[in-house]
Coordinates of C-alpha atoms in Angstrom, one line a residue:
X13 CA -12.8 -15.2 17.1
X14 CA -16.4 -16.4 16.7
X15 CA -16.9 -17.9 20.2
X16 CA -14.4 -15.9 22.3
X17 CA -14.4 -12.4 20.7
X18 CA -10.6 -11.9 21.0
X19 CA -8.0 -11.2 18.3
X20 CA -5.5 -13.9 17.3
X21 CA -2.6 -14.0 14.9
X22 CA -3.3 -16.3 12.0
X23 CA -1.4 -17.1 8.8
X24 CA -3.7 -16.5 5.8
X25 CA -3.5 -18.1 2.3
X26 CA -5.7 -16.8 -0.5
X27 CA -6.8 -19.4 -3.0
X28 CA -9.0 -18.9 -6.1
X29 CA -12.3 -19.6 -4.3
X30 CA -11.5 -19.6 -0.6
X31 CA -9.4 -18.0 2.2
X32 CA -7.6 -20.4 4.5
X33 CA -6.2 -19.5 7.9
X34 CA -3.7 -21.4 10.0
X35 CA -2.4 -21.4 13.5
X36 CA 1.2 -20.5 14.1
X37 CA 3.3 -22.6 16.4
X38 CA 7.0 -22.1 16.9
X39 CA 7.2 -19.6 14.1
X40 CA 5.7 -22.0 11.5
X41 CA 2.1 -22.5 10.3
X42 CA 0.5 -25.8 11.2
X43 CA 0.1 -28.2 8.2
X44 CA -3.7 -28.2 8.4
X45 CA -5.8 -25.0 8.2
X46 CA -7.7 -23.9 11.3
X47 CA -10.6 -22.7 9.2
X48 CA -11.7 -21.4 5.8
X49 CA -13.8 -18.7 4.3
X50 CA -15.6 -19.6 1.1
X51 CA -15.5 -16.5 -1.2
X52 CA -18.4 -17.5 -3.4
X53 CA -21.1 -15.0 -2.7
X54 CA -19.0 -13.0 -0.2
X55 CA -19.2 -9.2 0.2
X56 CA -16.2 -7.3 1.3
X57 CA -16.1 -4.0 3.2
X58 CA -12.8 -2.0 3.3
X59 CA -12.2 0.0 5.3
X60 CA -14.5 -1.4 7.9
X61 CA -15.3 1.1 10.7
X62 CA -17.5 -1.1 12.9
X63 CA -14.8 -1.1 15.6
X64 CA -14.0 2.5 16.3
X65 CA -10.6 1.6 17.7
X66 CA -9.6 -0.6 14.8
X67 CA -9.3 1.3 11.5
X68 CA -7.3 -1.4 9.7
X69 CA -10.1 -3.9 9.4
X70 CA -11.5 -5.8 6.4
X71 CA -15.0 -7.3 6.9
X72 CA -16.1 -10.4 4.9
X73 CA -19.7 -11.4 4.9
X74 CA -20.4 -14.8 3.5
X75 CA -23.6 -15.8 1.6
X76 CA -24.7 -17.5 4.8
X77 CA -24.4 -14.1 6.6
X78 CA -21.4 -15.1 8.7
X79 CA -19.2 -12.1 9.5
X80 CA -15.4 -12.3 9.5
X81 CA -13.3 -9.3 10.8
X82 CA -9.7 -9.4 9.6
X83 CA -7.2 -6.9 11.0
X84 CA -4.1 -6.0 9.1
X85 CA -0.9 -4.3 10.5
X86 CA -0.8 -1.4 8.0
X87 CA -2.9 0.5 5.5
X88 CA -0.8 -0.8 2.6
X89 CA -1.2 -4.4 3.7
X90 CA -5.0 -4.0 4.3
X91 CA -5.5 -2.4 0.9
X92 CA -3.4 -5.1 -0.8
X93 CA -5.4 -7.9 0.8
X94 CA -8.7 -6.2 0.0
X95 CA -7.7 -5.8 -3.7
X96 CA -6.7 -9.5 -4.0
X97 CA -9.7 -10.9 -2.1
X98 CA -12.0 -8.8 -4.2
X99 CA -10.3 -10.0 -7.4
X100 CA -11.0 -13.6 -6.2
X101 CA -14.6 -12.8 -5.4
X102 CA -15.2 -11.2 -8.7
X103 CA -13.1 -13.4 -10.9
X104 CA -14.1 -13.0 -14.5
X105 CA -15.4 -9.4 -13.8
X106 CA -12.4 -7.2 -14.6
X107 CA -14.4 -4.0 -14.5
X108 CA -15.1 -4.5 -10.8
X109 CA -11.5 -5.2 -10.1
X110 CA -10.4 -2.1 -11.9
X111 CA -12.8 -0.1 -9.8
X112 CA -11.2 -1.5 -6.6
X113 CA -7.8 -0.4 -8.0
X114 CA -9.2 3.2 -8.2
X115 CA -10.6 2.9 -4.7
X116 CA -7.2 1.6 -3.4
X117 CA -5.4 4.6 -4.9
X118 CA -7.8 7.0 -3.3
X119 CA -6.9 5.7 0.1
X120 CA -3.3 7.1 -0.1
X121 CA -2.2 10.0 2.1
X122 CA -0.4 12.9 0.5
X123 CA 3.0 11.9 -0.5
X124 CA 5.0 14.8 0.9
X125 CA 3.0 15.6 3.9
X126 CA 4.6 17.8 6.6
X127 CA 3.3 17.3 10.1
X128 CA 5.1 20.5 11.1
X129 CA 3.1 22.5 8.6
X130 CA -0.2 20.8 9.7
X131 CA 0.5 21.8 13.4
X132 CA 1.3 25.4 12.4
X133 CA -2.0 25.5 10.6
X134 CA -3.8 24.0 13.6
X135 CA -2.3 26.6 15.9
X136 CA -3.4 29.5 13.7
X137 CA -5.7 31.8 15.8
X138 CA -8.2 32.4 13.0
X139 CA -8.3 29.3 10.9
X140 CA -6.8 26.7 13.3
X141 CA -8.7 24.1 15.4
X142 CA -10.9 25.6 18.0
X143 CA -9.7 25.0 21.6
X144 CA -12.4 24.7 24.2
X145 CA -13.0 23.7 27.8
X146 CA -14.3 20.1 28.2
X147 CA -15.7 18.1 31.0
X148 CA -15.0 14.4 31.5
X149 CA -16.0 12.3 34.5
X150 CA -16.2 15.4 36.7
X151 CA -12.8 16.7 35.5
X152 CA -12.4 20.0 33.6
X153 CA -9.8 20.4 30.9
X154 CA -8.8 23.7 29.3
X155 CA -7.7 24.3 25.7
X156 CA -8.6 20.9 24.4
X157 CA -10.3 19.5 21.3
X158 CA -12.1 16.3 20.6
X159 CA -11.0 13.5 18.3
X160 CA -13.9 14.0 16.0
X161 CA -13.3 17.8 15.9
X162 CA -9.7 17.2 14.7
X163 CA -10.9 14.7 12.1
X164 CA -13.4 17.3 10.8
X165 CA -10.7 20.0 10.8
X166 CA -8.2 17.8 8.8
X167 CA -10.8 17.0 6.2
X168 CA -12.1 20.6 5.9
X169 CA -8.6 21.9 5.4
X170 CA -7.9 19.3 2.7
X171 CA -5.2 17.4 4.6
X172 CA -7.3 14.2 4.3
X173 CA -10.2 13.2 2.0
X174 CA -12.0 10.8 4.4
X175 CA -12.4 10.2 8.1
X176 CA -10.3 7.1 7.6
X177 CA -7.3 9.0 6.3
X178 CA -7.8 11.8 8.9
X179 CA -7.6 9.2 11.7
X180 CA -4.3 7.8 10.3
X181 CA -2.9 11.3 10.0
X182 CA -4.0 12.2 13.6
X183 CA -2.3 9.1 14.8
X184 CA 1.0 10.3 13.2
X185 CA 0.6 13.6 15.0
X186 CA 0.2 11.8 18.3
X187 CA 3.1 9.4 17.6
X188 CA 5.4 12.4 16.9
X189 CA 4.3 14.1 20.1
X190 CA 2.6 17.0 18.5
X191 CA -0.7 16.2 20.3
X192 CA -1.4 14.2 23.4
X193 CA -4.5 12.4 24.9
X194 CA -6.2 14.0 27.8
X195 CA -8.7 12.2 30.2
X196 CA -9.6 8.6 30.6
X197 CA -11.3 8.0 27.3
X198 CA -8.4 8.9 25.0
X199 CA -5.6 7.9 27.4
X200 CA -7.0 4.3 27.7
X201 CA -6.8 3.8 23.9
X202 CA -3.0 4.6 24.0
X203 CA -2.4 2.0 26.6
X204 CA -4.0 -1.0 25.0
X205 CA -4.0 -0.3 21.3
X206 CA -1.4 -0.2 18.5
X207 CA -0.5 3.0 16.7
X208 CA -3.2 2.8 14.1
X209 CA -5.8 2.4 16.9
X210 CA -4.6 4.9 19.4
X211 CA -6.4 8.0 18.1
X212 CA -10.2 8.0 18.5
X213 CA -12.5 9.7 16.1
X214 CA -14.9 10.3 18.9
X215 CA -16.7 13.3 20.4
X216 CA -15.9 12.1 23.9
X217 CA -12.2 11.6 23.4
X218 CA -10.1 14.6 24.4
X219 CA -6.8 15.8 23.1
X220 CA -4.5 18.9 23.4
X221 CA -1.3 20.2 22.0
X222 CA 1.8 18.6 23.5
X223 CA 4.5 21.0 24.9
X224 CA 6.8 20.0 22.1
X225 CA 4.3 21.1 19.5
X226 CA 5.5 24.7 19.9
X227 CA 9.1 23.9 19.6
X228 CA 11.0 23.7 16.3
X229 CA 11.8 20.4 14.8
X230 CA 15.5 19.7 14.8
X231 CA 15.3 18.3 11.2
X232 CA 12.2 18.3 9.0
X233 CA 13.9 15.9 6.7
X234 CA 14.4 13.4 9.5
X235 CA 10.7 13.7 10.5
X236 CA 9.7 13.0 6.8
X237 CA 12.1 10.0 6.7
X238 CA 10.7 8.5 9.9
X239 CA 7.1 8.7 8.6
X240 CA 8.1 7.4 5.2
X241 CA 9.8 4.2 6.4
X242 CA 6.5 2.5 7.1
X243 CA 5.0 3.7 3.8
X244 CA 7.4 1.7 1.6
X245 CA 6.0 -1.0 -0.7
X246 CA 5.9 -4.4 1.1
X247 CA 8.2 -6.7 -0.8
X248 CA 8.2 -9.7 1.4
X249 CA 6.9 -10.8 4.9
X250 CA 6.8 -13.9 7.0
X251 CA 7.8 -15.5 10.3
X252 CA 11.4 -15.9 11.2
X253 CA 13.3 -16.5 14.5
X254 CA 15.5 -13.7 15.7
X255 CA 18.1 -13.6 18.4
X256 CA 17.7 -10.8 21.0
X257 CA 20.4 -8.2 21.5
X258 CA 20.5 -8.3 25.3
X259 CA 19.4 -11.7 26.5
X260 CA 20.6 -13.6 23.4
X261 CA 17.4 -15.7 23.4
X262 CA 15.5 -16.6 20.3
X263 CA 12.0 -15.4 19.6
X264 CA 9.5 -15.7 16.7
X265 CA 9.0 -12.4 14.9
X266 CA 7.0 -11.5 11.9
X267 CA 9.3 -9.7 9.5
X268 CA 8.1 -7.1 7.0
X269 CA 10.5 -6.1 4.2
X270 CA 9.7 -2.8 2.5
X271 CA 11.2 -1.0 -0.5
X272 CA 11.4 2.8 -1.3
X273 CA 12.8 3.3 1.2
X274 CA 14.4 -0.1 2.1
X275 CA 13.6 -1.1 5.7
X276 CA 13.2 -4.3 7.6
X277 CA 10.8 -4.2 10.5
X278 CA 9.8 -7.0 12.9
X279 CA 6.7 -7.5 15.0
X280 CA 5.8 -9.6 18.0
X281 CA 3.0 -11.9 16.8
X282 CA 1.9 -12.7 20.4
X283 CA 0.7 -9.2 21.0
X284 CA -2.4 -7.6 19.6
X285 CA -0.6 -4.3 18.8
X286 CA 0.6 -4.2 15.2
X287 CA 3.4 -1.7 16.0
X288 CA 6.9 -2.8 15.1
X289 CA 9.1 -3.8 18.0
X290 CA 12.2 -3.0 16.0
X291 CA 13.5 -2.3 12.6
X292 CA 16.4 -0.7 10.7
X293 CA 17.3 0.8 7.4
X294 CA 18.9 -1.5 4.9
X295 CA 21.0 1.1 3.2
X296 CA 24.6 0.1 3.6
X297 CA 23.8 -3.3 5.2
X298 CA 25.6 -6.6 4.5
X299 CA 23.5 -9.8 4.4
X300 CA 24.9 -13.3 4.2
X301 CA 24.1 -16.9 5.0
X302 CA 25.9 -18.7 7.8
X303 CA 27.0 -22.3 7.5
X304 CA 25.2 -24.7 9.8
X305 CA 28.5 -26.5 10.7
X306 CA 29.8 -23.6 12.7
X307 CA 28.1 -21.3 15.1
X308 CA 29.5 -17.7 15.2
X309 CA 30.8 -16.3 18.5
X310 CA 27.9 -13.8 18.7
X311 CA 25.3 -16.6 18.5
X312 CA 24.1 -18.4 21.6
X313 CA 21.2 -20.7 22.6
X314 CA 19.1 -23.0 20.5
X315 CA 20.2 -22.8 16.9
X316 CA 18.2 -25.0 14.6
X317 CA 20.1 -24.0 11.4
X318 CA 19.3 -22.0 8.3
X319 CA 20.9 -19.0 9.9
X320 CA 21.7 -15.7 8.2
X321 CA 23.2 -12.5 9.4
X322 CA 22.6 -8.8 8.7
X323 CA 25.2 -6.2 9.6
X324 CA 23.9 -2.6 9.5
X325 CA 26.1 0.3 8.5
X326 CA 26.4 1.1 12.2
X327 CA 27.9 -2.3 12.8
X328 CA 24.9 -3.8 14.6
X329 CA 24.7 -7.6 14.0
X330 CA 21.3 -9.3 13.6
X331 CA 21.2 -13.1 13.6
X332 CA 18.0 -14.6 12.1
X333 CA 16.9 -18.2 11.5
X334 CA 14.6 -19.3 8.6
X335 CA 12.6 -22.5 8.6
X336 CA 14.5 -23.9 5.6
X337 CA 17.4 -23.2 3.4
X338 CA 15.1 -22.3 0.6
X339 CA 13.4 -19.7 2.7
X340 CA 16.7 -18.3 3.9
X341 CA 17.8 -17.9 0.3
X342 CA 14.6 -16.2 -0.6
X343 CA 15.0 -13.6 2.2
X344 CA 18.6 -12.9 1.3
X345 CA 17.7 -12.5 -2.3
X346 CA 14.9 -10.1 -1.5
X347 CA 17.1 -8.0 1.0
X348 CA 20.3 -7.7 -1.1
X349 CA 18.9 -5.3 -3.8
X350 CA 17.8 -2.9 -1.0
X351 CA 21.1 -2.6 0.7

């Protein structure tokens, strides 16, 4: 926000010469845009590192020197938006767009990365990360390392090509409980940030190996699969209304459909954190539209219509409402090839 510097969910629409953004009410965007960003004369910065706790930012500076900071929910989404926005800014200049394509490809992490292998290298007594004693707010911590030291180590050992990629990789290590935050600085970030912002590339943020880092992983293949599910290509995304499994109430969720592998994740748009609140593999799923003249036994509460159902291979039933029959048909058509 320009007046109150908070972060708000907005629905963005990219046109040829401008970027429109809309408020979301009841899972639908309002008919009139909340604002617009004129792209003529804009400069784009991606990734933007001006907020150390928000590595998924795009910065747009208009020709009147107004700064817009736009945060995406994944690296793939951020890079896709940056590519399309740059294409609009530089319309008629294909060489510059091709250069952005090359930049986008350079942002990718290693395809078959093994966190277990990285941790083994980190623990090596001669070439691993150096563990030191550190002091923070009067407290002494043994065998710790700083966030910036881990970023340096990942780059120097060719696990990442930039600090941006190293932060993403370190976040994965923390999410899988290989490393853990120590002290107020790093612990605070884990409480109030999403996954992509929890690890700090900072010389004052302390970390250490978690106890589980010295234990064998039950299944390396399972770890690889868990990491890969958020790496799939985004096929479709948008706001839908989902019934809860416990309270059976209906809530607006932002759904993201990914392919290779096929996953459907959903996010809470009212929260700043861009971490999925749920999701499931589409392999073996059944998806079908439900007629509006009859409400199934498993559905309760306020049903507006345009309902469809997804049944997972584990027989878990998801009931979802679209805003129109056309939108419902589009979602079903996009999901079916991935089941």
